[in-house]
CSV table of C-alpha atoms and ligand atoms in Angstrom, one decimal:
chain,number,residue,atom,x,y,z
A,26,UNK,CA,0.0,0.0,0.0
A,27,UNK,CA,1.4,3.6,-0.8
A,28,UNK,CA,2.8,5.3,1.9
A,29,UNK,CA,0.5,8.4,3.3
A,30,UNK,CA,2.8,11.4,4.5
A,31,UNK,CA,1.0,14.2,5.6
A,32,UNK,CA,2.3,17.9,4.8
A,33,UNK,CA,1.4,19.7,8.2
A,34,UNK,CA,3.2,23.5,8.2
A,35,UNK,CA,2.0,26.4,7.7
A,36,UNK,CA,0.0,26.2,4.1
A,37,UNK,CA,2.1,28.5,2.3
A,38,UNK,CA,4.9,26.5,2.8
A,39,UNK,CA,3.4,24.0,0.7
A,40,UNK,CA,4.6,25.5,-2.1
A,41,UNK,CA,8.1,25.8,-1.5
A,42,UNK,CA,8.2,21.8,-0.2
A,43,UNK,CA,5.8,19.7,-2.7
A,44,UNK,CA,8.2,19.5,-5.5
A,45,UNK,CA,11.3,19.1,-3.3
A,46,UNK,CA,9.7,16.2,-1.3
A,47,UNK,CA,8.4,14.7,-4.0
A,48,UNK,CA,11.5,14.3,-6.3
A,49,UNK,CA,13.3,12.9,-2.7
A,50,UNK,CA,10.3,10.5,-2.4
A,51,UNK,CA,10.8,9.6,-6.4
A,52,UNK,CA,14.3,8.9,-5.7
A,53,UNK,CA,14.0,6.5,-2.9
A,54,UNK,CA,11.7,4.6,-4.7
A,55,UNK,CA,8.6,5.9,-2.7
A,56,UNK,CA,7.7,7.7,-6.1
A,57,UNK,CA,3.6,6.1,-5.4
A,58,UNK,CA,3.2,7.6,-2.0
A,59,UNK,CA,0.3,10.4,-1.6
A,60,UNK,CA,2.1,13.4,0.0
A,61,UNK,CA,-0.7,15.7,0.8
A,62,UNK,CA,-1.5,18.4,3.6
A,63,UNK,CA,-4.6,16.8,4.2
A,64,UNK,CA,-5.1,12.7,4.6
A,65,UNK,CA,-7.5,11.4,7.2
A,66,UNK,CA,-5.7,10.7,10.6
A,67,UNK,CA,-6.3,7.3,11.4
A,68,UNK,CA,-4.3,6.6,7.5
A,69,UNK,CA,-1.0,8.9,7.9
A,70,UNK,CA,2.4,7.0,8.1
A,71,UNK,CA,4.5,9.9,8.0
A,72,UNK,CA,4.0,13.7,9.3
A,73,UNK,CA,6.6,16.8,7.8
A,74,UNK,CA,6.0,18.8,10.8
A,75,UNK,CA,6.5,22.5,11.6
A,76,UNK,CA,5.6,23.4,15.1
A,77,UNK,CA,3.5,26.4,13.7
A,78,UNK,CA,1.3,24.4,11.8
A,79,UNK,CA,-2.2,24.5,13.1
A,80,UNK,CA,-1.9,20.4,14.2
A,81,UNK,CA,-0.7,20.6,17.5
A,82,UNK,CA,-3.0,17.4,18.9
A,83,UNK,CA,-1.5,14.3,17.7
A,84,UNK,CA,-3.6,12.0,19.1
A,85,UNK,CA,-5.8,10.8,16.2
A,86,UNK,CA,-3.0,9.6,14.4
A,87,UNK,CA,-2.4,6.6,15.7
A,88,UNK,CA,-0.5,4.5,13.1
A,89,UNK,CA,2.1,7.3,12.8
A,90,UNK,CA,5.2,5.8,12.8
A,91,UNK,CA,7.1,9.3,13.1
A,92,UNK,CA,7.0,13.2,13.1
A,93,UNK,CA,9.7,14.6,11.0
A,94,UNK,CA,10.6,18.3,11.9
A,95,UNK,CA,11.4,20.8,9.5
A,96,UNK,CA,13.2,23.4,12.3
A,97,UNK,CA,15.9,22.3,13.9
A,98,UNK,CA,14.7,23.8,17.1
A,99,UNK,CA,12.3,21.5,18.9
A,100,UNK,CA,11.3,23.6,22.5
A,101,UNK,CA,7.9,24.7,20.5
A,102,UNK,CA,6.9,20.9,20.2
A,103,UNK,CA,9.2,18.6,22.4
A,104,UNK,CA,6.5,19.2,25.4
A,105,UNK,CA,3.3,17.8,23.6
A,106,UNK,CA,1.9,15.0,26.1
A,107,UNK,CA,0.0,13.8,22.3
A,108,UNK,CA,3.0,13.6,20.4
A,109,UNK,CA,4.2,10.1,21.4
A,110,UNK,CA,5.7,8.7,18.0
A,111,UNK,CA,9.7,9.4,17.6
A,112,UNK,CA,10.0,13.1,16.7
A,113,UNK,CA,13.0,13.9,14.7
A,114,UNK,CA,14.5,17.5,14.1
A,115,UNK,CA,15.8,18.8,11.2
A,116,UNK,CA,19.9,19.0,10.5
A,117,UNK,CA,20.1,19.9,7.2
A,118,UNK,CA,23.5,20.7,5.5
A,119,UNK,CA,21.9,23.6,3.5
A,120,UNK,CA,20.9,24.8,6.7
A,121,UNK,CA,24.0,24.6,8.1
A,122,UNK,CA,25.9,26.7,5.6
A,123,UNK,CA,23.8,29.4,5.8
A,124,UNK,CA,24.5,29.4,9.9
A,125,UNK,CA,27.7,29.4,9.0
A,126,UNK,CA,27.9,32.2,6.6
A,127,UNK,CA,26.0,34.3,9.3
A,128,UNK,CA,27.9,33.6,12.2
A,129,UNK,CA,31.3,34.1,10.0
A,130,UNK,CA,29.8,37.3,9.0
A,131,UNK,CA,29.2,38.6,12.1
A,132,UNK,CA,32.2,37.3,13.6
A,133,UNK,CA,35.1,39.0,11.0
A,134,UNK,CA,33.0,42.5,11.3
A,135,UNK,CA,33.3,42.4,15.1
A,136,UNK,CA,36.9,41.0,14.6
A,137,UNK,CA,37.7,43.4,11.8
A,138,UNK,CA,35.7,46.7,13.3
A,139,UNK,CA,34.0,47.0,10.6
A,140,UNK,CA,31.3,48.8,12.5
A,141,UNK,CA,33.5,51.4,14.9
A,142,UNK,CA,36.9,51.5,12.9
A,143,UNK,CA,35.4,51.8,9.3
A,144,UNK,CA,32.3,52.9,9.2
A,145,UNK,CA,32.2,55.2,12.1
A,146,UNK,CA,36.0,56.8,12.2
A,147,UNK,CA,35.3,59.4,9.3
A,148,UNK,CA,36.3,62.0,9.2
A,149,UNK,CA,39.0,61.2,11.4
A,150,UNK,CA,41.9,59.4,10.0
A,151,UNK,CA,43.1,57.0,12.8
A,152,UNK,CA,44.7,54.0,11.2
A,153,UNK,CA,44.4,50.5,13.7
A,154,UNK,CA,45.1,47.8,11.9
A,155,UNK,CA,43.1,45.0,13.4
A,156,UNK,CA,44.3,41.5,14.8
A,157,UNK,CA,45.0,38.5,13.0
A,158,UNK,CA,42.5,35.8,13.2
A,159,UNK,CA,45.0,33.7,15.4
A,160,UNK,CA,45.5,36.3,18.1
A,161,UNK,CA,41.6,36.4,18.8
A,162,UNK,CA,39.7,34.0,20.9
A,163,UNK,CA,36.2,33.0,20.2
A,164,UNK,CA,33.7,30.9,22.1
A,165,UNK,CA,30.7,28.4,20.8
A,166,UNK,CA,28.2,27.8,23.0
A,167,UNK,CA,27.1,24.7,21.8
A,168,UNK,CA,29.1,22.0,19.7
A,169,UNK,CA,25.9,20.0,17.9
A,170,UNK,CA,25.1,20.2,14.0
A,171,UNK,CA,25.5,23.8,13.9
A,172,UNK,CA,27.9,24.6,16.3
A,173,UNK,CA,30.5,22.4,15.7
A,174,UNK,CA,30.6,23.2,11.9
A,175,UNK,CA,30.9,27.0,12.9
A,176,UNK,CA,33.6,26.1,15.5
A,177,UNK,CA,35.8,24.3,12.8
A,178,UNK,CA,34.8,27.5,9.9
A,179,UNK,CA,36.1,30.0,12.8
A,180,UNK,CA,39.4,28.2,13.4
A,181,UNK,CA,40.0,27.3,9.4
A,182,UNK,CA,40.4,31.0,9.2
A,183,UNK,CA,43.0,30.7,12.4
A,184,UNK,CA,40.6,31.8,15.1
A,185,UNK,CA,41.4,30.2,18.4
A,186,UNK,CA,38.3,28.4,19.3
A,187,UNK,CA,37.0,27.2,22.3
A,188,UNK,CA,33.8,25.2,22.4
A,189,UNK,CA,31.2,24.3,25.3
A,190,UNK,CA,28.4,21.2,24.9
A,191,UNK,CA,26.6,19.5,28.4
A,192,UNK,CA,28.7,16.1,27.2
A,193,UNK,CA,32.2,15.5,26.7
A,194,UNK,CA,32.9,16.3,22.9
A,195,UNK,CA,36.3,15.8,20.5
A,196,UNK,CA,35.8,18.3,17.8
A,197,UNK,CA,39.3,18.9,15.9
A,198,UNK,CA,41.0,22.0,16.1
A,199,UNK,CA,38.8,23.1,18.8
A,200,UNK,CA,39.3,23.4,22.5
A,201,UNK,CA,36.1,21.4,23.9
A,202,UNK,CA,35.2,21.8,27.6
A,203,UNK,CA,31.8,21.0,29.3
A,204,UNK,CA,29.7,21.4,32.5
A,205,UNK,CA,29.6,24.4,34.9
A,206,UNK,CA,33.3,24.5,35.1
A,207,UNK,CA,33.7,24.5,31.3
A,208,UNK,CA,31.3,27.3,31.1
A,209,UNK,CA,33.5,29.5,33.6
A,210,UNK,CA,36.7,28.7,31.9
A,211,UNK,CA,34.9,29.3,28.4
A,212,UNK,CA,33.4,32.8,29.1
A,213,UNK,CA,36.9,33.7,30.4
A,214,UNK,CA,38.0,33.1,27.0
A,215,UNK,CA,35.3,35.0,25.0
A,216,UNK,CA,36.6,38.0,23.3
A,217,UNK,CA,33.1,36.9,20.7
A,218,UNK,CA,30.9,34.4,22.0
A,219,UNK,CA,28.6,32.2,19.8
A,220,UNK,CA,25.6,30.9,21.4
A,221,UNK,CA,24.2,28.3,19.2
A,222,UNK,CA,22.1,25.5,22.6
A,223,UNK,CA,18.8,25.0,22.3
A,224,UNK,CA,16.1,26.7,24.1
A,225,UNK,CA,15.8,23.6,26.9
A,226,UNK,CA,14.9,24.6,31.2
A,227,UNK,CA,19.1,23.5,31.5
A,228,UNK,CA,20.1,26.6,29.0
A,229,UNK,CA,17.8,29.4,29.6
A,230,UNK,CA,19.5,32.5,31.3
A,231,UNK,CA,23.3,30.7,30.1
A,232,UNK,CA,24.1,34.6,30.1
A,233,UNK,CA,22.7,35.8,32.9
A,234,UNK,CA,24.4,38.8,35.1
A,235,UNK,CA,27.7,36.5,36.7
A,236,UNK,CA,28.2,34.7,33.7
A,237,UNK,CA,28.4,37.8,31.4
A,238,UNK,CA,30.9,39.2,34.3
A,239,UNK,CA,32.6,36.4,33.4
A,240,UNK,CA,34.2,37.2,29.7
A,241,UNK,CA,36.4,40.2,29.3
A,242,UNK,CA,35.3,43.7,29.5
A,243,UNK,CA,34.5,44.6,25.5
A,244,UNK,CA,33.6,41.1,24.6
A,245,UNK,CA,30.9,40.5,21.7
A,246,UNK,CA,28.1,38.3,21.9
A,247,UNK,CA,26.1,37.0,18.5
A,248,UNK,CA,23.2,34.8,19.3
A,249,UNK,CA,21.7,32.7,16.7
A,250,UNK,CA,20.2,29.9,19.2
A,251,UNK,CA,17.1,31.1,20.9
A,252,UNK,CA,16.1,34.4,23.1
A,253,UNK,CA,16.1,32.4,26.3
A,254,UNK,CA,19.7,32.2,26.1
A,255,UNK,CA,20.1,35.4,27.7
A,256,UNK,CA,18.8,37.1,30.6
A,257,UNK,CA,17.8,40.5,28.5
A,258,UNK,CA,18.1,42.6,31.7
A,259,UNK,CA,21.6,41.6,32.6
A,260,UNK,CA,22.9,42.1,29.0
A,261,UNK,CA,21.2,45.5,28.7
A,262,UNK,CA,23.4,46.3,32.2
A,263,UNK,CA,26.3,44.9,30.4
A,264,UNK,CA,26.3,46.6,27.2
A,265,UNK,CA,25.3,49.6,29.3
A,266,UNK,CA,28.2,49.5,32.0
A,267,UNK,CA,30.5,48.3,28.7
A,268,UNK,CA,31.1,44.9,29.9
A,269,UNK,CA,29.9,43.4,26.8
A,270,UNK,CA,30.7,45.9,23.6
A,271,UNK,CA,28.0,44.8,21.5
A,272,UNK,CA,25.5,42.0,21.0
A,273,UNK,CA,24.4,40.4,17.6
A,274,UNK,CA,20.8,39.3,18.8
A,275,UNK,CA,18.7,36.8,16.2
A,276,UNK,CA,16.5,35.2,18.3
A,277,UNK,CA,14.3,36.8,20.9
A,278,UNK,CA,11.7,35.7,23.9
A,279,UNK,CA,8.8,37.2,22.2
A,280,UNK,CA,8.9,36.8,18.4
A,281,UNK,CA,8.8,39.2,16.4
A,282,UNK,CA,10.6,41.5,18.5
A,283,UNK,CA,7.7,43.8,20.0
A,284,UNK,CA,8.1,47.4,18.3
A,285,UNK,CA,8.6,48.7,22.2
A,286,UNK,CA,11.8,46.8,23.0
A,287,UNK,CA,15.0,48.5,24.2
A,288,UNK,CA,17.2,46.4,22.2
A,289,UNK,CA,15.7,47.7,18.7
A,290,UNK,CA,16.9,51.3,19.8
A,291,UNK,CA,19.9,50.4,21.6
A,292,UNK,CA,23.4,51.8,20.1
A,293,UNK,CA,25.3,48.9,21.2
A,294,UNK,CA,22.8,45.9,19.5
A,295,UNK,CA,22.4,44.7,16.2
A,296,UNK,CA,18.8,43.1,15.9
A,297,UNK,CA,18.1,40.5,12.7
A,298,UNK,CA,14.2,39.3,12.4
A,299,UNK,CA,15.2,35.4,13.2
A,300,UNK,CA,17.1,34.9,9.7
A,301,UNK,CA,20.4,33.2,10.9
A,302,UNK,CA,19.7,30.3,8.5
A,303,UNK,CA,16.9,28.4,7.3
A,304,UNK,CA,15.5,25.1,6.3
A,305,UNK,CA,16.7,24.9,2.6
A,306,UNK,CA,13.8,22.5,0.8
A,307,UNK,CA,15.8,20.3,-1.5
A,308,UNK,CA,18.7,18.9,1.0
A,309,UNK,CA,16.0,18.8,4.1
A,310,UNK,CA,13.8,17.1,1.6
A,311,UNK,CA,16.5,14.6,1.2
A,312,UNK,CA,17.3,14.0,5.0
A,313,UNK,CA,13.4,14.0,5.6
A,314,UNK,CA,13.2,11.0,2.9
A,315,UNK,CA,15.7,9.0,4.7
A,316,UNK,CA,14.0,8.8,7.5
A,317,UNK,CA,11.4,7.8,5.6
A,318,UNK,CA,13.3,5.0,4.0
A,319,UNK,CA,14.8,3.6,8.0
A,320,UNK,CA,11.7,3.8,9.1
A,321,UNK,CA,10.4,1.5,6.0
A,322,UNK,CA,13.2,-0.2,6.4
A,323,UNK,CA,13.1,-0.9,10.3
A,324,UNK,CA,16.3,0.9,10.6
A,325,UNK,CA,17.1,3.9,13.4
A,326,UNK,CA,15.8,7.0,12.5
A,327,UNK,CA,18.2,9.8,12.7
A,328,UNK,CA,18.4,12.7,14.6
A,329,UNK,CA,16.0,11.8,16.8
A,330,UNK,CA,15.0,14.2,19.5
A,331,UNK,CA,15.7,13.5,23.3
A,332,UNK,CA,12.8,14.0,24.8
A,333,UNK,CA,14.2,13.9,28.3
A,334,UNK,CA,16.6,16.2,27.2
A,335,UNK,CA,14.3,18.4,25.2
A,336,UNK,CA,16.2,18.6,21.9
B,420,LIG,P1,22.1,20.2,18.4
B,420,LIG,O1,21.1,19.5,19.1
B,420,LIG,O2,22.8,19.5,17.3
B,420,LIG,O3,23.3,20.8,19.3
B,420,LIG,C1,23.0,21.4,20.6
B,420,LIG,C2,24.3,21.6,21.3
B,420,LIG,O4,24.0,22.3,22.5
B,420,LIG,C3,25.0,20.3,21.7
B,420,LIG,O5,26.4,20.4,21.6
B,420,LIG,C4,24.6,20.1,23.1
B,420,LIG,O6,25.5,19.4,23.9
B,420,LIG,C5,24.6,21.5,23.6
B,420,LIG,N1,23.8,21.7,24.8
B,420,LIG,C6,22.5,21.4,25.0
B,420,LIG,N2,22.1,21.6,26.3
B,420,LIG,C7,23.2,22.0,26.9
B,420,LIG,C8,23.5,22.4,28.2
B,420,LIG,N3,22.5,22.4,29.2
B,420,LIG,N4,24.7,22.8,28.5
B,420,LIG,C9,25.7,22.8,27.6
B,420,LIG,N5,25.5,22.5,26.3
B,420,LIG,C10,24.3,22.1,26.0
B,420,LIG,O7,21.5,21.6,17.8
B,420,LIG,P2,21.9,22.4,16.5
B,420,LIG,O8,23.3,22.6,16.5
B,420,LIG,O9,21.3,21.7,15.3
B,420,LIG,O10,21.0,23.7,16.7
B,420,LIG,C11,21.2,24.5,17.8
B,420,LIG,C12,20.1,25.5,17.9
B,420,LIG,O11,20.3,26.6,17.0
B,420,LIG,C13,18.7,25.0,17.7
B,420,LIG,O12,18.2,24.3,18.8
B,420,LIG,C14,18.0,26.3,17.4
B,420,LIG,O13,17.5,26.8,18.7
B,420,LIG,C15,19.0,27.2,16.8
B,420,LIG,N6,18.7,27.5,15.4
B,420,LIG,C16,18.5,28.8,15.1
B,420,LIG,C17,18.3,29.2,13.8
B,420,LIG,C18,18.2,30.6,13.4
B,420,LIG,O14,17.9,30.9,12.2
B,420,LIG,N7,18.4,31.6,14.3
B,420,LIG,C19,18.3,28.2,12.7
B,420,LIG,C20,18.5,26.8,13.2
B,420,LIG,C21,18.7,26.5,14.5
B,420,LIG,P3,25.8,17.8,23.7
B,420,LIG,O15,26.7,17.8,22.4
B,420,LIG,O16,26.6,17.4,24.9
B,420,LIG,O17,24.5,17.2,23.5
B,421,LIG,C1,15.1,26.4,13.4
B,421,LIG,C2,15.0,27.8,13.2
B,421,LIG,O1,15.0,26.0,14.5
B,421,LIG,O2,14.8,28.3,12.0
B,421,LIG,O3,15.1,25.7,12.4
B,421,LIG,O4,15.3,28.6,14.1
């Protein structure tokens, strides 16, 4: 019997995905199955999920055999007592290279001072020629799919970089520590600090006011993760007192960024609308299909979600 995988994000996303899924789904050999964004519950095999999609009780679906998330973040769904079938979450290597084309971004123009040198020193000519890459520490909070591709990009341009995960990690070329004491040691490190953790209860407020007194006075902080990262009060103190220069800020508690927050005026903060990097169709398409296939073929699924964990 053809397989029934059920499209449930928001409907204009439809659009961008049909063709990519399909042709993934051709290519496995599951070329028969009926991808649609509506299929009666009781019949779906397969759900493409993104957590803003209107289905948000899971419980009809009870032949399921897995939910296949299209955001890599999982905080929105990983809580659902009715979603009780393994939940994957997306890694996608398109998505990955655009997080790592943002974060390098970001990093070489705090590196560089492209903002205060270059674009701020006219009319004053005051040449400082800024560091090489190798006499600059940065920090990744966070050594998973993303992170630990950024970590490597950052030192193949000769950054010295130090990386921070809950578990003991091996990454090469980057100095990995973990746990409370890892954190300590890594903030003391942070000239620019990467925060690139989930939004789980163990990570929210990993900036908080002693943590942030932690790195030295002038560091930068970019973070692509999630809002609940940071405890917005203490890094409004910090950028205020000077303790932290400037802050790259992506991700935010309340999405989009209410028109009344401080940090969309502030001098010393860059705000982007949650754009870090996306789901890219065709290659998730790809790693959404071989789930597909394991789970045909009674094999693991990969990147399964932790629920326990909460990503
Ligand atoms: P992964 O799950 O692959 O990696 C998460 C990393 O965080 C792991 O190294 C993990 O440690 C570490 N971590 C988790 N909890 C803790 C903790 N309590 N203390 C220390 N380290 C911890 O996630 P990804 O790399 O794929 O994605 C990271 C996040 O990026 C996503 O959850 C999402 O929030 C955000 N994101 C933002 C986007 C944007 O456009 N702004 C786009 C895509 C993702 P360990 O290795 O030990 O498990
Ligand atoms: C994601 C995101 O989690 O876009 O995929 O933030």
């Amino acid at each position: 019997m053809p397989l029934n995988i059920l499209f449930a994000a928001r409907p204009e996303r439809w659009e961008t995905y049909e063709r990519p899924l399909r042709d993934a789904l051709d290519k496995a050999g599951f070329g028969d199955a009926n991808l649609a964004q509506e299929i009666n519950p009781r019949d779906v095999d397969y759900i493409v999920y993104a957590p803003n999609s209107p289905l948000q009780d899971f419980t009809p679906y009870t032949r399921t055999k897995a939910v296949l998330n299209l955001w890599a973040g999982v905080e929105a769904i990983v809580g659902n007592d009715t979603l009780t079938m393994p939940l994957a979450r997306m890694v996608d290597p398109g998505l990955t290279k655009g997080m790592v084309e943002w974060v390098t971004g970001h990093v070489m123009r705090y590196h560089l001072g492209i903002d205060t040198d270059i674009l701020r020193s006219a009319p004053e000519w005051m040449p400082r020629t800024p560091p090489l890459a190798q006499e600059r520490q940065v920090v990744v909070l966070g050594l998973g799919a993303l992170g630990a591709t950024v970590a490597q990009t950052l030192a193949g341009l000769g950054f010295q970089v130090t990386g921070w995960s809950r578990s003991a990690k091996k990454v090469d070329g980057i100095d990995c520590l973990h746990g409370a004491a890892g954190l300590k040691e890594s903030l003391s490190r942070a000239e620019i600090a990467v925060l690139l953790l989930p939004d789980t209860p163990a990570t929210h407020n990993t900036l908080n006011a002693e943590t942030l007194a932690q790195m030295p006075k002038g560091a930068f902080i970019i973070n692509p993760g999630r809002g609940p990262l940071i405890d917005d009060n203490a890094l409004l103190a910090a950028l205020d007192s000077g303790q932290i220069a400037h802050a790259t800020l992506d991700v935010f508690r309340v999405e989009p960024l209410p028109a009344d927050d401080p940090y969309w005026t502030h001098p010393k903060v860059t705000v982007t609308p949650h754009i870090a990097a996306e789901t890219r169709a065709s290659t998730a398409s790809e790693v959404i299909v071989e789930n597909i296939r394991r789970g045909e073929a009674d094999e693991p699924f990969i990147n399964l979600v932790d629920r326990a964990l909460g990503y």
